[in-house]
Amino acid sequence: MLQCIFLLSDSGEVLLEKQLTGHRVDRAICDWLWDQILTQGESLKLVPVIASPTHYLFQVVREGITFLACTQVEMPPLMAIEFLCRVADVLSNYLDGLNEDVIKDNFVIVYELLDEMIDNGFPLTTEPNILREMLAPPNIVSKVLSIVTGSTSNVSNTLPGATASCVPWRKTDLKHATNEVYVDLVEEMDATINRDGNLVKCEIYGEVQVNSNLSGLPDLTLSFANPSIFNDVSFHPCVRLRPWEANQILSFVPPDGQFTLMSYRVMKLKSTPIYSIDNIAVQFRLPPCVASSDLSSNYGAVNVLVDKTCSWTIGRMPKDKAPSMSGTLVLETGMERLHVFPTFQVGFRIMGVALSGLKIDKLDLKNPLSRPHKGFRALTRGGEFQVRS
Amino acid sequence: MLTQFGATAESLSKASTMVFRIGTDAHLYDDPDDVSIAPLLDSKFESEKCEALKRLLALIAQGFDVSNYFPQVVKNVASQSLEVKKLVYLYLLHYAEKRPNEALLSINYFQKDLGDPNPLVRAWALRTMAGIRLHAIASLVLVAVGKCARDPSVYVRKCAAIALPKLHDLRLEEHTAAIEEIVGMLLKDNSPGVVGASASAFASICPNNFSLIGRNYKRLCEILPDVEEWGQIVLIGILLRYAIAKHGLVRESLMLSFDDRGIQSPEKDDPDSDLTVRKPFNGASFDVCTEIADIVARSYLEGPDKYLARLGHVNQDSIGLDGSCITSAKSNDDVKILLQCTSPLLWSYNSAVVLAAAGVHWIMAPKEDIRKIVKPLLFLLRSAGSSKYVVLCNIQVFAKAMPSLFSPYYEDFFISSSDSYRTKTLKLEILSTIATKTSISSIFLEFQDHVRDPDRRFAADTVAAIGLCAQKLPDVANTCLEALLYLALSESSNNVVALMGEEEILLVQVIKSIMAIIKQDPHSHERVIVHLVRSLDSMSAPAARAMVIWMLGEYCNIGVLTSKMIPTIFKYLAQCFHSESVETKLQIVNACVKVLLRAKVEDMSELRLAISYVLELAKCDLNYDVRDRARVLKNFLSHCKGFNYLEEVDNRTEFNDLTYVFAEYLFGGTKKVPSESFSYRFYLPGSLSQIVLHAAPGYEPLPEPCSFSDDETGHSPTNVHNDHESNEIDDSDEISGSLDEENTSDYSSGSVSGEGGDSYIASDSGEDEEAGTLIHLSDDAPDSRDHDRVSVNNSSSGLMDSGELMSKRALESWLNENSGSGQNSSNLSHVQRSLARISIKDIGQLVKPKSYTLLDPPNGNGLSVIYRYSSEVSKVSTELACIHVSFSNNSEEPMCNIFLAEEKPIPSPDSSEKSGSPSESVLVSHDKEATLIPMEEIDRLNPGQTADRVLQVRFEHHLLPLKLVLSCDGRKQQVKLRPDIGYFIKPLPMDIESFLKKESQLPGMFENIRRCTFSEHLNQQNDRDEPPQKDIFLMICEKLALKMLSNANLHLVSVDMPVAANLDDLSGICLRLSGEILKNSIPCLVTLTLKGTCAEPLEVSVKMNCEETVFGLNLLNRIVNFLAEPTQ
């Protein structure tokens, strides 16, 4: 079980510590970790499990903040990692993003959240909807109020009813003036094009995101026109697994608000007509042996950073010409030719299209109080879209 | 309308966090101590308390120690505001272990909160109370947990389950059974949320108590999909362990694939085998690397360390894998249901759940069904980015044991540029494990791309992977070799000038891989060696050169081409020998010998010339290794040279020279070295140990198959050896040790050291000669022959009564109903032997309460103030303690207007205060100020005169001193009144029967015992001439009684003496005293029992039975302290 959680800034400063069990962890462990990062390089930040001389460390880095957890005994490492990710998600959601300042500014809420999310090293309440009911997120109203009256409490006085219900992810007595539910297909295209220009891999990773604002206890069923295209799936806990096993139908009582109902992977792609691609951007890193560079493009903006990261923002594809980038690279002295080549990371966005070809058949609502407003959207982005050179 | 407002509010809030940070706690984090926190904590306003607590929290966050605020923070537990409560709890949990005694003060509030109608308040109280982790309150917590485990609120029950491990951490033997019982109860709970939490409690408290699981196994399996994700992870592991302990391994599973080979899979003869037609499979479709699978299986069962240690010597079949402990997934319902219930979890969005479920299938599922886990695992690589590395580590093991599982999905292991370095290397390793004839070409194409990756370390790893693939699939060895050779040549030519350290890695690895491939079949790769040797000149990396030269020497006789070029090569080597690195030089020298031993070279003379030149150079080398090596080898060669001459004409009949044998032995043989370096350490899938590759503390392999059967009532199978356990015990020992230390030291700083500082005036009026008359032997225990029976009756009737007479007080109402019965028998009731009851009369006259100095003459300009607690009870209010205060004027001049009053709320900075404990320095007045009944002013006090006043004070707190202001002649002086918990009670007269009855009603958590030594009687003995034996008994009883009564306002109920005891043996003397708490009239029963002899310090065990546990504990501590300290 976890013994302690630290939040570290990107410069290694301990923003806060939360001891979880009787076996206290000294914050010197953070110094140890930071020394290791300094000597072994930043890549250590990407190692999720580290055995230090005294503790096993788990770390997840999000937007520059390191979430560090320590234990001294055997426990499932993924449990720690998933939990840290969940903490990062919840905090980021509460605080509108993560950075050093926002955590310092709201350290009390962070403490209160951590205290509710984990008890004695074992996760207690991690469901975002329930947390929101127990601890109000900071917002301008409460802030103004706190200035005017000098006091408000973000701690709820009552236990959310959902903790007792059989659908713990949902508030019990919800009332919405407008009954509406939106389903978005958000897909990411992963592709690898090798040095010979051949397509090595092309697949879609997608998520079905639902935004539900429904009163009462709605029971939804969502079915797809072509569920057979799914290669892999995983579901939000609200999805009942039996109907899926039997008929590949998603039957669920949704949490309130935005959540990811399922994620999936489609590996065999059918050609889908594409109308407009925008937000095109190419990113790559110049090889270390390049001493200097002078790159320019006939369309869009090129930007080279100090760490040799180069980004080329194209935006929407122009009709009249093919965008191209050219320039000179100066190699370090002694090098005759470039023998290592970067990989280009391509980003883009296609609105209105799910490239996997996935189609939603229908969304039904059992026990509706009034006919809800339903909406569907689709979007495809570049995921791990890589072109090797 | 509303939503619109919300939208603007949100966007505004973004702006405000960016620019103004208004309304946040930013200023609190940045400057937590820019205001004085102490007064805020005592503020009347919740908001100010809140701010103070937030500031403290900020200091904690930044790593400052603010435990000195503890007493003040604790007071705020009583706050009605949930936010204040929450903040206090956060603070409390952070420091409770540091300040155990003050933490105890909060217990009563928790107990009150535990009865709160709001489940949130109950849950918080329980969580915090259990989180304090003090041995002293363990039994209280246990009762609270037991009660909360039956709470109507799911949330509270869940918190109760999580609180159990906290309790278990304290390692109190006497509670183990009760804790496990609660675990069992919670596992039966209807709510999945509670079951999940209790599964985690089970896993950390009694992971091998399979009988708890056995009762609920089916239900647990069924409820599993509804349990919360975190609980699922743990519960899956528990169910797996149970299934193995109960039913053993599954015959068709991977764990027994090693046996399969011998048995020739029984399914083949199975008439039902046509059922498996649904998926046609042949042996190859799930071919298992049996050797590794066997190691995996044994490692899972025994732990790799044990397994490896045994590996060398004993026949491997020792554990678990014999036929008796085998079941079948097809016929065994328990196994079937486990597999059924875990398979939908492979769709979980929590990667830990997926991996845990996959682990069950890996171990328990028939081999052909294991493939079910493959796709979900692979999907995790994309859907759960942070878990990628850990998932890959586990896949790596699966792939090693069963490459065919993953080989169709090789594309999923293709490397993405966004992967971390470790992920990349893992993927490479997996790829080289699962590569097959069909996939290898695509894999190679990928590898070729990676070779040109800017990260050279990774490129080198790719090259290593190519080498591994080529060794594994001899068909492609040639292709690999070609590619590698090309790479080697281009690499070496490319970097003639600029060879950075990083570039070297790649070339060295290329040569290494080539070497490994050639090793497998040197004869067919002669051309490659020639190529490499030819490009030797352009290679600059010493390690690469050394390896090429090694190959040259090793394979100098494999073909015509090599033989031809050897003389030229050695001329070249002779030429550049001086500029080589040590590593290369050594290899050159070695190669010389090998060539002379083996090579079939036509032009030997030229070669010998070159070689002797090289050896000459080497003999004079700067490096002594090279020099030594050259000398030794030169010696060899003096023989070999001759051998070489003659070999052309004659056979080697007479050359059995020793040195030749050596040379032949060292350089001749082409020894087969096992090439595969292989990690044989396997730990259970999903475990931390598998990632760090050593057994983390607490790691347990699978239980011994079939070690548990239902009729077995005992708990754990015999093989359960628990590192974790012993670890924890050590820890807890440490903790308890330090706790005890703190206990005593803190209390002494609270009360005892106070006395040391203030002068202590005890009056020893000569009462001793009257001792005889004071003590009467009474026939209270009437028929002295029936003592035994009587006393037994007493105690047993008490036992019987307890069930009926359980008082239904506030605390009781939430305590569980049968708490009394279990822990009823108090230790001391057994001690009774034949007893004589004596009564000590008129002892009250001898009681002289201890006096303390409030002000001594030097500090008070000649005024001295002495106070002592009086046994009187205030007429005004029961909550007031009466204190006699004597003011005496020791100066030459009269004093006027002497007056004691409460201190004003605004505290003066009293850093100069000579107080010992830090808690006092931060202590300021409380909003519910301890009230002082206004004292009658002393108008005038003449020199030498003494005036007495009675002060009636209500102490808010029974441990913290009260600050008063003493005014005299208009001057004000701060003085401190120390509370004496011994006088917060009043005597409660009762007879022995009602005492015993009451005592029996206060068992278990209401009962606390501490031991101390009492040595005062020794001084007395020394002082006086030997008094008669009888008197020693009486004298000691009287001494003890006096000591008790002089220090605490108690009623002496009885003094029991053992009659049949050895004359010198004081053991069994028992004093009973009773009192009731002033505030709420709750009785406190004190029992002292002695052990030891007259001549040595007595061991006194002090037992306190009191419903108000915390008060009781504090009073107990006080008694122990004053008993141990000598009377002056």
CSV table of C-alpha atoms in Angstrom, one decimal, chain B residues 220-483:
chain,number,residue,atom,x,y,z
B,220,LEU,CA,-17.3,-13.0,-4.1
B,221,CYS,CA,-16.8,-14.2,-7.7
B,222,GLU,CA,-20.2,-13.0,-8.7
B,223,ILE,CA,-19.9,-9.6,-7.0
B,224,LEU,CA,-16.5,-9.1,-8.5
B,225,PRO,CA,-17.6,-7.2,-11.6
B,226,ASP,CA,-19.5,-4.7,-9.5
B,227,VAL,CA,-16.8,-4.0,-7.0
B,228,GLU,CA,-14.9,-0.8,-7.4
B,229,GLU,CA,-11.8,-1.0,-9.6
B,230,TRP,CA,-9.3,-0.8,-6.7
B,231,GLY,CA,-11.1,-3.5,-4.8
B,232,GLN,CA,-11.2,-5.6,-8.0
B,233,ILE,CA,-7.4,-5.6,-8.2
B,234,VAL,CA,-7.0,-7.0,-4.8
B,235,LEU,CA,-9.9,-9.3,-4.8
B,236,ILE,CA,-8.8,-11.0,-8.0
B,237,GLY,CA,-5.5,-11.8,-6.4
B,238,ILE,CA,-7.2,-13.2,-3.3
B,239,LEU,CA,-9.6,-15.4,-5.3
B,240,LEU,CA,-6.7,-16.8,-7.3
B,241,ARG,CA,-4.7,-17.6,-4.2
B,242,TYR,CA,-7.7,-19.3,-2.7
B,243,ALA,CA,-8.4,-21.3,-5.8
B,244,ILE,CA,-4.9,-22.6,-5.9
B,245,ALA,CA,-4.8,-23.4,-2.2
B,246,LYS,CA,-8.1,-25.1,-2.4
B,247,HIS,CA,-8.0,-26.9,-5.7
B,248,GLY,CA,-4.4,-26.9,-6.9
B,249,LEU,CA,-3.2,-26.1,-10.3
B,250,VAL,CA,-5.1,-26.7,-13.5
B,251,ARG,CA,-4.0,-29.6,-15.5
B,252,GLU,CA,-4.5,-27.9,-18.9
B,253,SER,CA,-2.8,-24.7,-17.8
B,254,LEU,CA,0.6,-23.4,-18.6
B,255,MET,CA,1.7,-24.1,-15.1
B,256,LEU,CA,1.8,-27.8,-15.8
B,257,SER,CA,3.0,-27.7,-19.4
B,258,PHE,CA,6.3,-29.2,-18.3
B,259,ASP,CA,4.4,-32.4,-17.2
B,260,ASP,CA,2.5,-32.4,-20.4
B,261,ARG,CA,5.5,-33.2,-22.4
B,262,GLY,CA,5.9,-36.4,-20.4
B,263,ILE,CA,2.2,-37.3,-20.3
B,264,GLN,CA,1.6,-36.4,-23.9
B,265,SER,CA,-1.4,-34.2,-23.3
B,266,PRO,CA,-4.2,-36.4,-22.1
B,267,GLU,CA,-6.8,-34.7,-24.2
B,268,LYS,CA,-5.6,-36.6,-27.2
B,269,ASP,CA,-7.1,-39.8,-25.9
B,270,ASP,CA,-10.0,-37.9,-24.5
B,271,PRO,CA,-13.2,-39.0,-26.1
B,272,ASP,CA,-14.6,-35.5,-25.6
B,273,SER,CA,-11.9,-34.0,-27.5
B,274,ASP,CA,-14.2,-33.3,-30.4
B,275,LEU,CA,-15.6,-30.5,-28.3
B,276,THR,CA,-12.5,-28.5,-28.9
B,277,VAL,CA,-13.1,-28.5,-32.6
B,278,ARG,CA,-14.7,-25.1,-32.4
B,279,LYS,CA,-11.2,-23.7,-32.8
B,280,PRO,CA,-9.0,-26.0,-34.7
B,281,PHE,CA,-5.6,-26.0,-33.2
B,282,ASN,CA,-2.5,-28.1,-33.7
B,283,GLY,CA,0.4,-28.4,-31.3
B,284,ALA,CA,2.3,-25.5,-32.9
B,285,SER,CA,-0.5,-23.0,-32.5
B,286,PHE,CA,0.2,-22.6,-28.9
B,287,ASP,CA,3.6,-24.1,-28.6
B,288,VAL,CA,5.0,-23.4,-25.2
B,289,CYS,CA,8.6,-22.9,-24.4
B,290,THR,CA,8.3,-25.7,-21.9
B,291,GLU,CA,11.6,-25.1,-20.3
B,292,ILE,CA,10.9,-21.5,-19.5
B,293,ALA,CA,7.2,-22.2,-18.7
B,294,ASP,CA,8.4,-24.7,-16.1
B,295,ILE,CA,10.7,-22.2,-14.5
B,296,VAL,CA,7.9,-19.7,-14.5
B,297,ALA,CA,5.6,-22.1,-12.9
B,298,ARG,CA,8.1,-23.1,-10.2
B,299,SER,CA,9.0,-19.5,-9.6
B,300,TYR,CA,5.4,-18.6,-9.1
B,301,LEU,CA,5.0,-21.3,-6.6
B,302,GLU,CA,8.2,-21.1,-4.7
B,303,GLY,CA,9.5,-17.6,-5.4
B,304,PRO,CA,12.5,-17.4,-7.7
B,305,ASP,CA,15.1,-17.1,-4.9
B,306,LYS,CA,14.2,-20.3,-3.3
B,307,TYR,CA,13.8,-22.0,-6.6
B,308,LEU,CA,17.1,-20.9,-8.0
B,309,ALA,CA,18.9,-21.8,-4.8
B,310,ARG,CA,17.5,-25.3,-5.1
B,311,LEU,CA,18.0,-25.5,-8.8
B,312,GLY,CA,21.6,-26.8,-8.7
B,313,HIS,CA,21.4,-29.9,-6.7
B,314,VAL,CA,18.0,-31.5,-6.1
B,315,ASN,CA,15.7,-33.2,-8.4
B,316,GLN,CA,13.2,-30.7,-9.4
B,317,ASP,CA,10.0,-32.4,-8.5
B,318,SER,CA,9.4,-31.4,-5.0
B,319,ILE,CA,6.5,-29.2,-4.8
B,320,GLY,CA,3.0,-28.9,-6.0
B,321,LEU,CA,3.5,-30.4,-9.4
B,322,ASP,CA,2.8,-33.9,-8.7
B,323,GLY,CA,-0.5,-35.4,-9.7
B,324,SER,CA,-2.3,-35.1,-6.4
B,325,CYS,CA,-2.7,-31.4,-6.5
B,326,ILE,CA,-4.1,-31.0,-10.0
B,327,THR,CA,-7.6,-30.1,-11.0
B,328,SER,CA,-9.2,-29.4,-14.3
B,329,ALA,CA,-10.7,-26.2,-15.5
B,330,LYS,CA,-13.3,-28.1,-17.3
B,331,SER,CA,-14.7,-30.0,-14.3
B,332,ASN,CA,-14.0,-27.8,-11.4
B,333,ASP,CA,-16.8,-25.3,-10.8
B,334,ASP,CA,-14.7,-23.0,-8.6
B,335,VAL,CA,-12.1,-22.6,-11.2
B,336,LYS,CA,-14.6,-22.2,-13.9
B,337,ILE,CA,-16.5,-19.5,-12.2
B,338,LEU,CA,-13.3,-17.7,-11.4
B,339,LEU,CA,-12.3,-17.6,-15.0
B,340,GLN,CA,-15.8,-16.6,-16.1
B,341,CYS,CA,-16.0,-13.7,-13.7
B,342,THR,CA,-12.6,-12.4,-14.4
B,343,SER,CA,-12.8,-12.4,-18.2
B,344,PRO,CA,-15.2,-9.4,-18.6
B,345,LEU,CA,-12.7,-7.5,-16.4
B,346,LEU,CA,-10.3,-7.7,-19.3
B,347,TRP,CA,-12.4,-4.8,-20.7
B,348,SER,CA,-11.8,-2.6,-17.7
B,349,TYR,CA,-10.5,0.9,-18.3
B,350,ASN,CA,-8.2,0.4,-15.3
B,351,SER,CA,-5.0,-1.2,-16.5
B,352,ALA,CA,-4.3,-2.7,-13.1
B,353,VAL,CA,-7.6,-4.6,-13.2
B,354,VAL,CA,-6.9,-5.8,-16.7
B,355,LEU,CA,-3.4,-7.1,-15.8
B,356,ALA,CA,-4.7,-8.7,-12.6
B,357,ALA,CA,-7.4,-10.5,-14.5
B,358,ALA,CA,-4.9,-11.5,-17.2
B,359,GLY,CA,-2.7,-12.9,-14.5
B,360,VAL,CA,-5.5,-15.2,-13.3
B,361,HIS,CA,-6.0,-16.5,-16.8
B,362,TRP,CA,-2.3,-16.9,-17.3
B,363,ILE,CA,-2.1,-19.1,-14.3
B,364,MET,CA,-5.4,-20.9,-14.3
B,365,ALA,CA,-6.8,-21.0,-17.8
B,366,PRO,CA,-6.3,-23.9,-20.1
B,367,LYS,CA,-3.5,-23.1,-22.5
B,368,GLU,CA,-5.7,-22.7,-25.5
B,369,ASP,CA,-7.8,-20.1,-23.6
B,370,ILE,CA,-4.9,-18.0,-22.6
B,371,ARG,CA,-5.0,-16.1,-25.8
B,372,LYS,CA,-8.0,-14.3,-24.5
B,373,ILE,CA,-5.7,-12.0,-22.5
B,374,VAL,CA,-3.5,-11.0,-25.4
B,375,LYS,CA,-5.6,-8.4,-27.1
B,376,PRO,CA,-6.7,-6.6,-23.9
B,377,LEU,CA,-3.1,-6.4,-22.8
B,378,LEU,CA,-2.0,-5.1,-26.1
B,379,PHE,CA,-4.7,-2.5,-26.1
B,380,LEU,CA,-3.4,-1.2,-22.8
B,381,LEU,CA,-0.2,-0.2,-24.5
B,382,ARG,CA,-2.3,2.4,-26.4
B,383,SER,CA,-5.1,3.2,-24.0
B,384,ALA,CA,-3.1,3.6,-20.8
B,385,GLY,CA,0.0,5.4,-21.7
B,386,SER,CA,1.5,5.6,-18.2
B,387,SER,CA,1.1,1.9,-17.6
B,388,LYS,CA,2.8,1.0,-20.8
B,389,TYR,CA,6.2,0.2,-19.3
B,390,VAL,CA,4.8,-2.1,-16.5
B,391,VAL,CA,2.5,-3.9,-18.9
B,392,LEU,CA,5.4,-4.5,-21.3
B,393,CYS,CA,7.5,-6.0,-18.5
B,394,ASN,CA,4.7,-8.5,-17.9
B,395,ILE,CA,4.1,-9.2,-21.5
B,396,GLN,CA,7.8,-9.9,-21.8
B,397,VAL,CA,7.5,-12.8,-19.4
B,398,PHE,CA,4.4,-14.1,-21.1
B,399,ALA,CA,6.1,-13.9,-24.4
B,400,LYS,CA,9.2,-15.7,-23.2
B,401,ALA,CA,7.1,-18.7,-21.9
B,402,MET,CA,4.7,-18.7,-24.8
B,403,PRO,CA,6.0,-16.8,-27.8
B,404,SER,CA,3.2,-18.0,-30.0
B,405,LEU,CA,0.7,-16.0,-28.0
B,406,PHE,CA,2.1,-12.7,-29.2
B,407,SER,CA,3.8,-13.6,-32.4
B,408,PRO,CA,0.8,-12.7,-34.6
B,409,TYR,CA,0.7,-9.2,-33.0
B,410,TYR,CA,4.3,-8.2,-33.6
B,411,GLU,CA,3.1,-5.0,-35.1
B,412,ASP,CA,1.9,-3.8,-31.8
B,413,PHE,CA,5.5,-3.8,-30.6
B,414,PHE,CA,6.7,-1.6,-33.3
B,415,ILE,CA,8.5,1.3,-31.8
B,416,SER,CA,7.0,4.7,-31.7
B,417,SER,CA,9.3,7.7,-31.5
B,418,SER,CA,7.4,8.9,-28.5
B,419,ASP,CA,8.2,5.8,-26.4
B,420,SER,CA,10.7,6.2,-23.6
B,421,TYR,CA,14.0,4.6,-23.9
B,422,ARG,CA,13.2,1.8,-21.5
B,423,THR,CA,9.9,1.1,-23.4
B,424,LYS,CA,11.8,0.9,-26.6
B,425,THR,CA,14.3,-1.6,-25.3
B,426,LEU,CA,11.6,-3.7,-23.9
B,427,LYS,CA,9.8,-3.8,-27.2
B,428,LEU,CA,12.9,-4.8,-29.0
B,429,GLU,CA,13.5,-7.6,-26.6
B,430,ILE,CA,9.9,-8.8,-27.0
B,431,LEU,CA,10.1,-8.5,-30.7
B,432,SER,CA,13.2,-10.7,-30.8
B,433,THR,CA,11.5,-13.2,-28.6
B,434,ILE,CA,8.3,-13.5,-30.7
B,435,ALA,CA,9.8,-13.2,-34.2
B,436,THR,CA,8.9,-16.0,-36.5
B,437,LYS,CA,9.9,-17.0,-40.0
B,438,THR,CA,6.9,-15.1,-41.3
B,439,SER,CA,7.2,-12.0,-39.3
B,440,ILE,CA,10.9,-11.6,-39.3
B,441,SER,CA,11.1,-9.8,-42.6
B,442,SER,CA,8.7,-7.0,-41.5
B,443,ILE,CA,10.5,-6.8,-38.2
B,444,PHE,CA,13.8,-6.4,-40.0
B,445,LEU,CA,12.4,-3.6,-42.1
B,446,GLU,CA,11.5,-1.9,-38.9
B,447,PHE,CA,14.9,-2.6,-37.3
B,448,GLN,CA,16.6,-1.1,-40.3
B,449,ASP,CA,14.8,2.2,-39.8
B,450,HIS,CA,15.8,2.2,-36.1
B,451,VAL,CA,19.4,1.8,-36.9
B,452,ARG,CA,19.4,5.3,-38.2
B,453,ASP,CA,17.6,6.7,-35.2
B,454,PRO,CA,19.3,9.7,-33.7
B,455,ASP,CA,19.4,8.0,-30.3
B,456,ARG,CA,22.5,5.9,-30.8
B,457,ARG,CA,22.0,3.9,-27.7
B,458,PHE,CA,18.7,2.7,-29.0
B,459,ALA,CA,20.2,2.1,-32.5
B,460,ALA,CA,22.8,-0.1,-30.8
B,461,ASP,CA,20.0,-2.0,-28.9
B,462,THR,CA,18.3,-2.6,-32.2
B,463,VAL,CA,21.5,-4.1,-33.6
B,464,ALA,CA,21.6,-6.4,-30.6
B,465,ALA,CA,18.1,-7.4,-31.2
B,466,ILE,CA,18.9,-8.2,-34.8
B,467,GLY,CA,21.7,-10.5,-33.5
B,468,LEU,CA,19.3,-12.2,-31.2
B,469,CYS,CA,16.8,-12.8,-34.0
B,470,ALA,CA,19.5,-14.2,-36.2
B,471,GLN,CA,20.5,-16.6,-33.5
B,472,LYS,CA,17.0,-17.7,-32.9
B,473,LEU,CA,16.1,-18.2,-36.6
B,474,PRO,CA,19.1,-19.6,-38.3
B,475,ASP,CA,17.3,-19.2,-41.7
B,476,VAL,CA,17.6,-15.5,-41.6
B,477,ALA,CA,21.1,-15.5,-40.1
B,478,ASN,CA,22.6,-14.8,-43.5
B,479,THR,CA,20.4,-11.9,-44.2
B,480,CYS,CA,21.1,-10.4,-40.8
B,481,LEU,CA,24.7,-10.9,-41.3
B,482,GLU,CA,24.7,-9.1,-44.6
B,483,ALA,CA,22.8,-6.2,-43.2
